[in-house]
Coordinates of C-alpha atoms in Angstrom, one line a residue:
H4 CA 85.3 77.0 -44.2
P5 CA 84.2 73.6 -42.0
L6 CA 88.4 71.8 -43.3
P7 CA 90.3 74.7 -41.1
I8 CA 87.8 74.2 -38.5
L9 CA 88.3 70.1 -38.7
N10 CA 92.2 70.5 -38.5
I11 CA 92.5 73.2 -35.7
S12 CA 90.1 70.1 -33.7
E13 CA 92.2 67.3 -35.3
H14 CA 95.7 69.1 -34.5
L15 CA 94.1 69.5 -30.5
T16 CA 92.9 66.1 -29.9
R17 CA 96.2 64.8 -31.3
T18 CA 98.2 67.3 -28.7
R19 CA 96.7 67.0 -26.3
L20 CA 96.6 62.9 -26.3
Q21 CA 101.0 63.1 -27.1
S22 CA 101.6 65.3 -24.7
N23 CA 99.1 63.9 -21.7
T24 CA 97.9 67.0 -20.6
A25 CA 94.6 68.5 -20.6
R26 CA 95.9 72.3 -21.7
P27 CA 98.6 72.1 -24.3
Q28 CA 99.8 75.0 -26.1
I29 CA 99.2 74.5 -30.1
L30 CA 99.4 77.2 -33.4
G31 CA 99.3 76.9 -36.4
A32 CA 98.7 79.3 -39.5
L33 CA 95.8 80.4 -41.5
L34 CA 95.9 80.5 -45.7
G35 CA 93.0 81.7 -47.6
T36 CA 91.6 85.3 -49.7
Q37 CA 91.1 88.8 -49.4
T38 CA 88.8 90.7 -51.5
G39 CA 88.7 94.4 -49.1
R40 CA 87.1 93.5 -46.2
D41 CA 85.6 90.6 -46.6
V42 CA 88.7 87.1 -45.7
E43 CA 88.0 83.0 -46.9
I44 CA 89.9 81.0 -44.5
M45 CA 90.0 77.9 -46.6
N46 CA 93.5 76.0 -45.1
T47 CA 95.5 75.8 -42.4
F48 CA 98.6 74.3 -41.2
E49 CA 100.5 73.7 -37.6
I50 CA 102.9 76.5 -36.7
S51 CA 106.9 75.1 -35.4
F52 CA 107.4 77.2 -32.1
V53 CA 109.6 76.8 -29.2
K54 CA 109.1 77.7 -25.6
N55 CA 112.4 80.5 -24.1
E56 CA 113.4 80.9 -20.7
A57 CA 110.4 83.1 -20.4
G58 CA 108.2 80.6 -21.2
K59 CA 107.3 82.4 -24.6
A60 CA 106.7 80.9 -27.9
E61 CA 109.6 81.3 -30.2
I62 CA 107.9 80.5 -34.0
D63 CA 110.5 78.9 -36.4
H64 CA 110.4 81.8 -39.4
G65 CA 112.5 78.9 -41.6
F66 CA 109.2 76.2 -41.3
L67 CA 107.0 78.9 -42.0
D68 CA 108.6 79.6 -44.5
T69 CA 108.9 76.6 -46.3
R70 CA 104.9 75.4 -45.3
S71 CA 103.8 78.6 -46.8
K72 CA 106.3 78.5 -49.9
Q73 CA 105.0 75.3 -50.5
F74 CA 101.1 76.0 -50.1
K75 CA 101.8 78.4 -52.6
Q76 CA 103.0 76.6 -55.4
V77 CA 99.5 74.6 -55.0
F78 CA 97.1 77.4 -54.7
P79 CA 98.6 80.1 -55.9
S80 CA 95.6 82.8 -54.3
F81 CA 96.4 82.1 -50.7
I82 CA 97.9 84.0 -48.8
L83 CA 98.5 83.9 -44.3
L84 CA 96.0 85.6 -43.3
G85 CA 97.0 84.8 -39.2
W86 CA 97.3 82.3 -37.0
Y87 CA 95.5 80.2 -34.4
S88 CA 95.3 79.1 -31.7
V89 CA 93.6 77.5 -28.7
G90 CA 92.3 79.5 -24.9
S91 CA 89.3 81.3 -23.6
E92 CA 90.9 85.2 -24.0
P93 CA 93.1 87.1 -25.8
T94 CA 96.5 87.1 -23.6
A95 CA 99.7 88.7 -23.7
E96 CA 101.1 85.3 -25.1
D97 CA 98.9 85.7 -27.9
Q98 CA 99.9 89.6 -28.3
D99 CA 103.0 88.4 -28.6
V100 CA 102.9 86.0 -31.4
M101 CA 100.9 88.6 -33.3
R102 CA 104.7 90.1 -33.1
Q103 CA 106.2 87.5 -34.8
L104 CA 103.9 87.3 -37.2
V105 CA 102.9 90.7 -38.8
E106 CA 105.6 90.8 -41.3
Y107 CA 103.9 88.3 -43.1
N108 CA 100.7 90.5 -42.6
E109 CA 99.9 93.7 -41.3
S110 CA 96.8 92.9 -39.6
P111 CA 96.8 89.2 -39.2
L112 CA 93.6 87.6 -37.6
F113 CA 93.3 85.5 -34.1
F114 CA 91.4 82.6 -34.1
Q115 CA 90.9 81.5 -31.0
L116 CA 89.2 78.0 -30.2
S117 CA 87.9 77.7 -26.8
P118 CA 86.4 73.9 -25.9
L119 CA 85.9 74.1 -22.5
Q120 CA 83.2 76.8 -23.2
F121 CA 81.2 74.3 -25.8
S122 CA 77.4 75.0 -24.6
G123 CA 75.7 72.5 -26.9
K124 CA 74.5 75.6 -29.4
D125 CA 77.2 77.6 -30.8
L126 CA 80.6 76.4 -32.2
P127 CA 83.3 76.7 -29.4
L128 CA 85.3 79.6 -32.1
T129 CA 86.1 83.6 -32.2
I130 CA 87.9 85.3 -34.4
Y131 CA 89.6 88.2 -33.5
E132 CA 91.2 91.6 -35.5
P133 CA 93.9 93.6 -34.2
V134 CA 93.3 97.1 -33.6
V135 CA 95.7 100.4 -32.1
E136 CA 94.5 102.6 -30.0
I137 CA 96.0 106.0 -28.5
R138 CA 95.8 105.6 -24.5
N139 CA 97.9 107.8 -22.6
K140 CA 99.7 109.0 -26.0
E141 CA 100.9 105.8 -26.3
P142 CA 99.9 103.5 -29.4
Q143 CA 98.2 100.2 -27.2
Q144 CA 97.0 97.0 -29.5
F145 CA 94.0 95.4 -28.1
F146 CA 91.5 92.0 -30.1
I147 CA 88.5 93.1 -30.9
R148 CA 86.0 90.3 -31.7
V149 CA 84.9 90.2 -35.8
D150 CA 81.3 88.5 -37.4
Y151 CA 82.0 85.6 -39.4
K152 CA 80.3 82.7 -41.2
I153 CA 81.0 78.7 -41.9
V154 CA 80.4 78.1 -45.6
S155 CA 80.9 75.1 -47.6
G156 CA 81.1 73.6 -51.0
E157 CA 79.6 70.7 -52.2
A158 CA 82.5 68.0 -51.6
E159 CA 82.8 70.0 -48.0
R160 CA 79.7 68.8 -47.4
I161 CA 80.0 65.5 -48.3
A162 CA 83.1 65.0 -46.5
V163 CA 81.3 66.6 -43.1
D164 CA 78.6 64.3 -43.5
H165 CA 81.1 61.4 -43.8
T166 CA 82.9 62.3 -41.1
A167 CA 79.8 63.0 -38.9
K168 CA 78.6 59.4 -39.4
P169 CA 81.7 57.1 -38.6
A170 CA 79.2 54.3 -38.2
Q171 CA 78.5 54.2 -42.1
S172 CA 82.4 54.4 -42.8
A173 CA 84.1 51.7 -44.2
T174 CA 86.4 51.4 -41.5
S175 CA 83.7 49.6 -40.1
E176 CA 82.3 47.9 -42.8
M177 CA 86.3 46.3 -42.5
V178 CA 85.4 45.9 -39.0
Q179 CA 82.4 44.0 -39.4
N180 CA 83.7 41.8 -42.6
L181 CA 86.8 40.8 -40.2
M182 CA 84.4 40.1 -37.2
T183 CA 82.7 37.7 -39.7
Q184 CA 85.9 36.2 -41.0
R185 CA 87.2 35.8 -37.0
N186 CA 83.3 33.6 -36.3
A187 CA 84.1 31.7 -39.3
I188 CA 87.5 31.2 -38.0
K189 CA 86.9 30.1 -34.6
M190 CA 84.4 27.8 -35.9
L191 CA 86.6 25.8 -38.0
Y192 CA 89.4 25.8 -34.8
D193 CA 86.2 24.0 -32.4
R194 CA 86.3 21.7 -35.4
V195 CA 89.3 20.7 -35.4
Q196 CA 89.3 20.8 -32.0
V197 CA 87.0 17.9 -31.8
I198 CA 88.5 15.9 -34.0
T199 CA 92.5 16.7 -32.9
Q200 CA 90.7 15.5 -29.4
Y201 CA 89.2 12.1 -30.9
L202 CA 92.5 11.6 -32.6
D203 CA 94.4 12.0 -29.4
A204 CA 91.1 9.4 -27.4
L205 CA 92.2 6.9 -30.3
T206 CA 95.9 7.0 -29.1
A207 CA 95.6 6.8 -25.7
G208 CA 93.2 3.8 -26.1
W209 CA 90.2 5.5 -25.4
F210 CA 88.7 4.0 -28.1
S211 CA 86.2 1.1 -27.1
T212 CA 84.7 4.1 -25.0
L213 CA 84.4 6.9 -27.3
L214 CA 82.5 4.9 -29.8
P215 CA 79.2 4.0 -28.3
F216 CA 79.1 8.2 -27.9
T217 CA 80.7 8.4 -31.4
I218 CA 78.3 6.4 -33.2
S219 CA 75.6 8.3 -31.5
T220 CA 76.7 11.2 -31.7
L221 CA 76.9 11.3 -35.6
S222 CA 73.3 9.1 -35.7
M223 CA 72.0 12.1 -33.8
L224 CA 73.9 14.6 -36.9
L225 CA 72.5 12.3 -40.1
R226 CA 69.1 12.8 -39.0
S227 CA 69.7 16.0 -38.3
F228 CA 70.1 17.0 -42.1
P229 CA 66.9 17.7 -44.6
L230 CA 68.1 14.8 -46.5
S231 CA 64.4 15.0 -48.4
H232 CA 65.0 18.7 -48.9
F233 CA 68.2 17.9 -50.5
D234 CA 66.4 15.0 -52.4
T235 CA 63.2 17.9 -53.6
E236 CA 65.8 20.0 -55.1
H237 CA 67.5 17.4 -57.3
E238 CA 64.7 15.8 -58.5
D239 CA 63.4 19.5 -59.0
V240 CA 67.1 20.1 -60.9
L241 CA 66.8 17.0 -62.9
L242 CA 63.4 17.5 -64.0
T243 CA 64.2 21.0 -65.6
S244 CA 67.1 19.4 -67.1
Y245 CA 64.8 17.0 -68.8
L246 CA 61.7 19.5 -69.6
A247 CA 64.8 21.7 -72.0
M248 CA 65.9 18.3 -73.6
L249 CA 62.6 16.8 -74.1
T250 CA 62.0 21.1 -75.7
K251 CA 65.2 21.0 -78.0
T252 CA 63.8 17.3 -79.0
L253 CA 60.8 18.5 -80.0
N254 CA 61.8 21.6 -82.2
A255 CA 64.3 19.6 -84.1
T256 CA 60.9 16.8 -84.7
N257 CA 59.2 19.9 -85.4
E258 CA 61.9 21.2 -88.1
L259 CA 62.2 17.5 -89.7
L260 CA 58.8 17.6 -90.3
D261 CA 58.4 21.0 -92.4
K262 CA 61.8 20.1 -94.4
N263 CA 60.3 16.2 -95.1
L264 CA 57.1 18.7 -96.1
F265 CA 58.4 20.7 -98.4
T266 CA 60.0 18.2 -100.0
Q267 CA 56.9 16.2 -100.9
Q268 CA 54.9 19.5 -102.0
S269 CA 57.6 20.5 -104.0
G270 CA 57.4 16.8 -105.6
K271 CA 53.5 17.0 -106.1
E272 CA 54.8 20.2 -108.2
G273 CA 56.8 19.1 -110.5
G274 CA 55.1 16.3 -111.6
G275 CA 53.0 15.8 -115.3
P276 CA 50.5 14.1 -116.5
G277 CA 50.3 10.6 -116.6
G278 CA 53.0 9.8 -113.6
H279 CA 53.0 7.4 -111.4
G280 CA 50.0 6.4 -109.5
G281 CA 48.0 8.8 -111.2
H282 CA 47.1 12.0 -113.5
G283 CA 49.9 14.0 -111.8
G284 CA 53.0 13.1 -111.2
G285 CA 52.7 13.6 -107.2
E286 CA 48.5 12.3 -106.2
G287 CA 49.6 8.7 -106.5
R288 CA 52.3 9.1 -103.5
P289 CA 50.5 8.7 -100.1
E290 CA 50.5 11.9 -97.4
R291 CA 52.9 10.2 -94.4
W292 CA 52.7 12.7 -91.8
G293 CA 48.5 14.1 -91.9
R294 CA 46.2 16.0 -93.7
R295 CA 47.4 19.0 -95.1
G296 CA 45.6 22.5 -94.3
K297 CA 45.6 25.6 -95.5
G298 CA 48.5 26.6 -96.0
G299 CA 49.9 23.4 -97.1
R300 CA 51.9 21.7 -93.7
A301 CA 50.7 19.2 -91.8
D302 CA 48.6 20.0 -88.7
M303 CA 50.3 17.9 -85.9
F304 CA 49.0 17.6 -82.6
L305 CA 50.9 16.5 -79.4

């Protein structure tokens, strides 16, 4: 999986910068699952160690046990598969580390990162498996290379893509926002400095000298303002407000007209013979709002 590779690369880079050495020694544990001969490396963690008088690494087993139990609580299916280090080929020191890890796994895998051998095509990493052979009637231990392939889930692909494109990260966006704020603050600071210098000049009695220059500067600044553009926008806003008010007034007038016509129509329908002004109760009343159409309401033209 990509996560162990990223962890090992980060461990190496951090140790190299902290120790200020080109080839620091690092050790870490490999965690994952194993089903028969199929091994899946899922995660890693650093191993604490010290060097003895002979220059060999002695693992802090107390730290290793504690970290293994902590990961076991979160990932019950994970087991310690082996360890990782940095180098071009396995050495006697690597075999000594393997002998210290046999109590955790009888055949621990060795994950070796070789950053100095990066060719630009394949990843500079190799996985070894320890084997025991009988040579000269004595058992001898060797490391043989094993094939591997990198698999990743959807979440890991997203994380790797995000890591590979730092320009799109939240950090770069925050830097851009901070730069914008910095430029705005700098501009404000420059304007305040101009005012401060002017006030200092007034205090020092240079008003008569600075007055013509200040007046000409203010005149140029006022001429540079797009006042006509502002006036046009102001007129557009007022016109929009007037149109909205006119529309609202017309709606109210139409409603009042409808109510008045409805009242007149009801009065005409309710009047009997011999009513005021003619044969019907509503015929003697003049129509004040115009000629009615077929629907009984006035035809109004605006």
